[in-house]
PDB file of C-alpha atoms in Angstrom:
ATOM      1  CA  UNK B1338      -8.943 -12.851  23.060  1.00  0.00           C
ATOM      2  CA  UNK B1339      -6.573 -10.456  24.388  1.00  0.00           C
ATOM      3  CA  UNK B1340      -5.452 -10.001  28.652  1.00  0.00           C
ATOM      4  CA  UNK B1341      -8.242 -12.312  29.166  1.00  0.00           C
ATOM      5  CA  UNK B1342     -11.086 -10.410  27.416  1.00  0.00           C
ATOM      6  CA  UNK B1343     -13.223 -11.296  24.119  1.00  0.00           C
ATOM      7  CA  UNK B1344     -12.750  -8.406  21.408  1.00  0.00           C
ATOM      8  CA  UNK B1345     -14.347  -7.671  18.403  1.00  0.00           C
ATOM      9  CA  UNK B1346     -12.080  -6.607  15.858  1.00  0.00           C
ATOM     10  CA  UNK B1347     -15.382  -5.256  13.718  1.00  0.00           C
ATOM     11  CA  UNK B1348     -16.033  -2.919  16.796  1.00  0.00           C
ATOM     12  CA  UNK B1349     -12.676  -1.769  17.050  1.00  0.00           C
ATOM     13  CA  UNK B1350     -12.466  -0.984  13.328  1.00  0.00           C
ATOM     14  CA  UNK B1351     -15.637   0.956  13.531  1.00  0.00           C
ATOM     15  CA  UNK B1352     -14.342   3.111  16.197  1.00  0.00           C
ATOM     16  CA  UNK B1353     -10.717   3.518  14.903  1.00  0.00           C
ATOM     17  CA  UNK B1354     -12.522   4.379  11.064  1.00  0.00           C
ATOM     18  CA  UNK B1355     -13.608   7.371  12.680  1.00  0.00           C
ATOM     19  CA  UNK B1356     -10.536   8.725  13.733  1.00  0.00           C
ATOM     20  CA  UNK B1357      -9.132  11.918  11.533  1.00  0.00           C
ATOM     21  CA  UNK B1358      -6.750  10.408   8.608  1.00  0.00           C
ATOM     22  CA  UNK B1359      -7.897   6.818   8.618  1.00  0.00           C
ATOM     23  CA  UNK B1360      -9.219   6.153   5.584  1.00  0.00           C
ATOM     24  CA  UNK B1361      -9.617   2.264   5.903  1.00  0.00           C
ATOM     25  CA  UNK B1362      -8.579   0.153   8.732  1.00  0.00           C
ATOM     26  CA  UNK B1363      -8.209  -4.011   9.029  1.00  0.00           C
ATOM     27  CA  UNK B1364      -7.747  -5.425  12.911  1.00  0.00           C
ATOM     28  CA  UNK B1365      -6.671  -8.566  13.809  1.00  0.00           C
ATOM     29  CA  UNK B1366      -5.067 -10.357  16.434  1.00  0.00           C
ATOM     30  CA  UNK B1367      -1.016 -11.352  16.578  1.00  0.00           C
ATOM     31  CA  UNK B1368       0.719 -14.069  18.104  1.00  0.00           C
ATOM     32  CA  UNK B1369       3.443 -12.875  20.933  1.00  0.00           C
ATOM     33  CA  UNK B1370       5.410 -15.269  22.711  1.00  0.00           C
ATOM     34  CA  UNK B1371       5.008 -15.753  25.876  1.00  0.00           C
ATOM     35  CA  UNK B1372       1.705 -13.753  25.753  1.00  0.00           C
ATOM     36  CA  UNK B1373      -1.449 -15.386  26.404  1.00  0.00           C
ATOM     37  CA  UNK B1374      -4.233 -14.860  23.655  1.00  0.00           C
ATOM     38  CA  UNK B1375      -3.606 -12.536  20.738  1.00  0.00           C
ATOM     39  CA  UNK B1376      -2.374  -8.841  20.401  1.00  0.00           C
ATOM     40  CA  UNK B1377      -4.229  -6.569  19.166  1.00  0.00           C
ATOM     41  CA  UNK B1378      -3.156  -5.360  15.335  1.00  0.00           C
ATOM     42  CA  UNK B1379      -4.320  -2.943  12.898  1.00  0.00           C
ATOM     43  CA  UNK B1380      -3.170  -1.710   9.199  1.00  0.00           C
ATOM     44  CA  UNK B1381      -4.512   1.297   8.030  1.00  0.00           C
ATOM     45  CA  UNK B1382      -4.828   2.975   4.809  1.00  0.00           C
ATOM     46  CA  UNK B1383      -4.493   6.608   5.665  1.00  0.00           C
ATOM     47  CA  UNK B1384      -4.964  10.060   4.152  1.00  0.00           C
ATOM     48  CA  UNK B1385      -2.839  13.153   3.952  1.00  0.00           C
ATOM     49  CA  UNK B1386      -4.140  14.410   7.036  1.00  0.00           C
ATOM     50  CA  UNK B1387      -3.295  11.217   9.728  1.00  0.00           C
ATOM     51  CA  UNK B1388      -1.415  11.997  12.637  1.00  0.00           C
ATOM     52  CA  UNK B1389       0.333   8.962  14.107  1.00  0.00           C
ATOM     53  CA  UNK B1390       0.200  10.938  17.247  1.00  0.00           C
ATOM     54  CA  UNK B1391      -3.491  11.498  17.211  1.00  0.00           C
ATOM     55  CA  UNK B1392      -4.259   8.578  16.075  1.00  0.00           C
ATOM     56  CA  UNK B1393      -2.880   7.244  19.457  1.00  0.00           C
ATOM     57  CA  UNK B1394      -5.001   9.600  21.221  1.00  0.00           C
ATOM     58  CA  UNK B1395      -8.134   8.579  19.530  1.00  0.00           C
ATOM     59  CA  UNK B1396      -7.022   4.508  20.714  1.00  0.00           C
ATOM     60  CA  UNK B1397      -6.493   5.751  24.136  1.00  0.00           C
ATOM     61  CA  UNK B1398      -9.509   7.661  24.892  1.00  0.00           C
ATOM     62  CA  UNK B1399     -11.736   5.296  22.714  1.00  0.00           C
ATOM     63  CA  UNK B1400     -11.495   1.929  23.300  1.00  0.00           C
ATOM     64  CA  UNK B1401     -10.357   0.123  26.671  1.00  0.00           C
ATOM     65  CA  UNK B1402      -7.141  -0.846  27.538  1.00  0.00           C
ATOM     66  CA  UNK B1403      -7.408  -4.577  26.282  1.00  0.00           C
ATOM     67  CA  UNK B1404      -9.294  -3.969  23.082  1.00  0.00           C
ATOM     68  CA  UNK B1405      -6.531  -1.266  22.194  1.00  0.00           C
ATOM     69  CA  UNK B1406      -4.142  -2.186  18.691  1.00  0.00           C
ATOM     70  CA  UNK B1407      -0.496  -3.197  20.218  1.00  0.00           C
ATOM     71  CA  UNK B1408       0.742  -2.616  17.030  1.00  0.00           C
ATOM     72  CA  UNK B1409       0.418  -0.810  13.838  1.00  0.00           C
ATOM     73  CA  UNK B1410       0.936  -1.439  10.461  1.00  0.00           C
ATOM     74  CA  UNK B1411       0.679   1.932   7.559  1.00  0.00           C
ATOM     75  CA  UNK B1412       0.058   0.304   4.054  1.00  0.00           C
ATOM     76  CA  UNK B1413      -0.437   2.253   0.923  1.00  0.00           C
ATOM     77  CA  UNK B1414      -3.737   0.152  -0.175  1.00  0.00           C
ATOM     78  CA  UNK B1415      -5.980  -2.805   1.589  1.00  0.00           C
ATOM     79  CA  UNK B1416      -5.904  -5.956   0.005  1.00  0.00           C
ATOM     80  CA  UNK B1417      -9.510  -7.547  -0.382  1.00  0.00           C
ATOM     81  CA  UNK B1418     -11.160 -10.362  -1.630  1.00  0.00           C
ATOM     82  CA  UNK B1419     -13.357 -10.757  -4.557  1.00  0.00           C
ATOM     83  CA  UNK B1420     -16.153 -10.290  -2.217  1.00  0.00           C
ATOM     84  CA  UNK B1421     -14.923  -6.966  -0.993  1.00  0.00           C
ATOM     85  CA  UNK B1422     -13.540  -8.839   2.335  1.00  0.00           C
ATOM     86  CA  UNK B1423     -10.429  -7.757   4.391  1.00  0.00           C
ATOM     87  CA  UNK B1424      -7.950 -10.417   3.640  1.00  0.00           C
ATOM     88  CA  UNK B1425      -6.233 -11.159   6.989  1.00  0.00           C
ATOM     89  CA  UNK B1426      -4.018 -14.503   6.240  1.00  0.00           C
ATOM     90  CA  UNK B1427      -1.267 -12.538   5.119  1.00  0.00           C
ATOM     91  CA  UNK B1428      -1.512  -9.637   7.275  1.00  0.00           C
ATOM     92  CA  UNK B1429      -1.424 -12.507  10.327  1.00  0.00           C
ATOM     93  CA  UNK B1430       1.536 -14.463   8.997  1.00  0.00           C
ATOM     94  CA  UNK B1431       3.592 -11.405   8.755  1.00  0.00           C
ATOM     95  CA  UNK B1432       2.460  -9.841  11.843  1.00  0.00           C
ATOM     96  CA  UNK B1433       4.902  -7.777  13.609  1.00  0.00           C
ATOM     97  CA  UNK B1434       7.844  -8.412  12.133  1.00  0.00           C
ATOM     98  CA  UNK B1435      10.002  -5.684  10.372  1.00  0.00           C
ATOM     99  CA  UNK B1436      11.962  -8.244   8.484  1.00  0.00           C
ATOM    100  CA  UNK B1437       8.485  -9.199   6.679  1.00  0.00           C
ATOM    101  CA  UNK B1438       6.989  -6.215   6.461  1.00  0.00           C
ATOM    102  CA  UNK B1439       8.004  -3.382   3.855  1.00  0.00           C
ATOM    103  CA  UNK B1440       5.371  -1.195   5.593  1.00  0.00           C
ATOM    104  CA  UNK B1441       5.289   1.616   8.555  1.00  0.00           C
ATOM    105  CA  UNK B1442       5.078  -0.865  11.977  1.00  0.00           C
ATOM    106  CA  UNK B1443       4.407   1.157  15.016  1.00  0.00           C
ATOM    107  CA  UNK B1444       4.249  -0.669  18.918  1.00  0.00           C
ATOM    108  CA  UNK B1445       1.774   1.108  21.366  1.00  0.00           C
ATOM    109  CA  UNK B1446       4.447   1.844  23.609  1.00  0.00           C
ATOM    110  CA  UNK B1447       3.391   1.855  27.356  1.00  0.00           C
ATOM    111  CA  UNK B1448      -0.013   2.142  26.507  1.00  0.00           C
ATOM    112  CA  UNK B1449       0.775   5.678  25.544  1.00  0.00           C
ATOM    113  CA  UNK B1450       1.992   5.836  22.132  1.00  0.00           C
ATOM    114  CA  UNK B1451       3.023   4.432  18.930  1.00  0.00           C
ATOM    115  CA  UNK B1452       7.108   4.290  18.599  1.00  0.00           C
ATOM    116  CA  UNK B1453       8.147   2.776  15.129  1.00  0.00           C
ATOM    117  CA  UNK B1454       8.310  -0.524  15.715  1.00  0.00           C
ATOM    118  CA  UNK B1455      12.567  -1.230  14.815  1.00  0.00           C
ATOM    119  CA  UNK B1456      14.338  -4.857  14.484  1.00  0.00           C
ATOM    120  CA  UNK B1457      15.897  -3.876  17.896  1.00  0.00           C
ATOM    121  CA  UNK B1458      12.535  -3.276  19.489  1.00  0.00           C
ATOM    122  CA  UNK B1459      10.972  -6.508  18.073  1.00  0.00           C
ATOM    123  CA  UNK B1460      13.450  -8.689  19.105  1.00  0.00           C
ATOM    124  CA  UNK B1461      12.990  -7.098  22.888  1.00  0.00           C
ATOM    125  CA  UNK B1462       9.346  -7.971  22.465  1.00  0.00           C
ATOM    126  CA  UNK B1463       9.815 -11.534  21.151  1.00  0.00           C
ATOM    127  CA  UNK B1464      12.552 -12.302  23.558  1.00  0.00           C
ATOM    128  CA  UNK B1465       9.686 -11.535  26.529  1.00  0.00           C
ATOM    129  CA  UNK B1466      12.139  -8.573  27.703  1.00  0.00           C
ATOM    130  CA  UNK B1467       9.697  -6.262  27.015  1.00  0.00           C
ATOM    131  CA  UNK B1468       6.580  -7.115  28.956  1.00  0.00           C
ATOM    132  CA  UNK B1469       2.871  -6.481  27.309  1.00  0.00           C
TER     133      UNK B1469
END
């Protein structure tokens, strides 16, 4: 639940699969404080071809503005279960956080774009200065 509307993560992944570049994609929703309900997160596997910059395109034309990944998380392979399942626990407990995350984080900035996500810009989002 995210600004007061339901999503479906397996609906956004099927849209944001088809984007150019995104070879595998995993959404799920992030705690923010002082946000009510759960941001919108994805981590990708991607190809040679992905465009971080069309990517964001293909979010903003495709999906509406509450079921639209807040952040964004680049990872060299998905982890999955012995059943072939997205594992999300660990994805969730890192969440946004550059100091627990090794990978690429990108923030959907003003609805517009994804900015790498920097310490500097996470603690403006976690300190509620920066306004989702």
């Amino acid at each position: 639940r995210w600004k007061g509307e339901n999503v479906s993560t397996n609906e956004v992944q099927e849209v944001l699969n088809r984007c150019p570049g995104v070879e595998e994609s995993n959404v799920y929703g992030v705690e923010v404080p002082g946000a009510d309900g759960r941001a919108g997160m994805v981590a990708l596997v991607v190809g040679e071809n992905f465009d971080v910059v069309e990517f964001g395109h293909h979010v903003r034309t495709s999906l509406p503005v509450y079921a639209r990944p807040v952040f964004l998380r680049v990872q060299p392979e998905m982890q999955t279960t012995g059943t072939f399942k997205h594992v999300k626990t660990e994805l969730k407990a890192a969440s946004f956080d550059p100091a627990k995350v090794d990978d690429a984080l990108y923030f959907f900035e003003n609805g517009e774009r994804y900015t790498p996500l920097t310490p500097e810009l996470y603690a403006r989002i976690t300190s509620r200065e920066l306004k989702l």
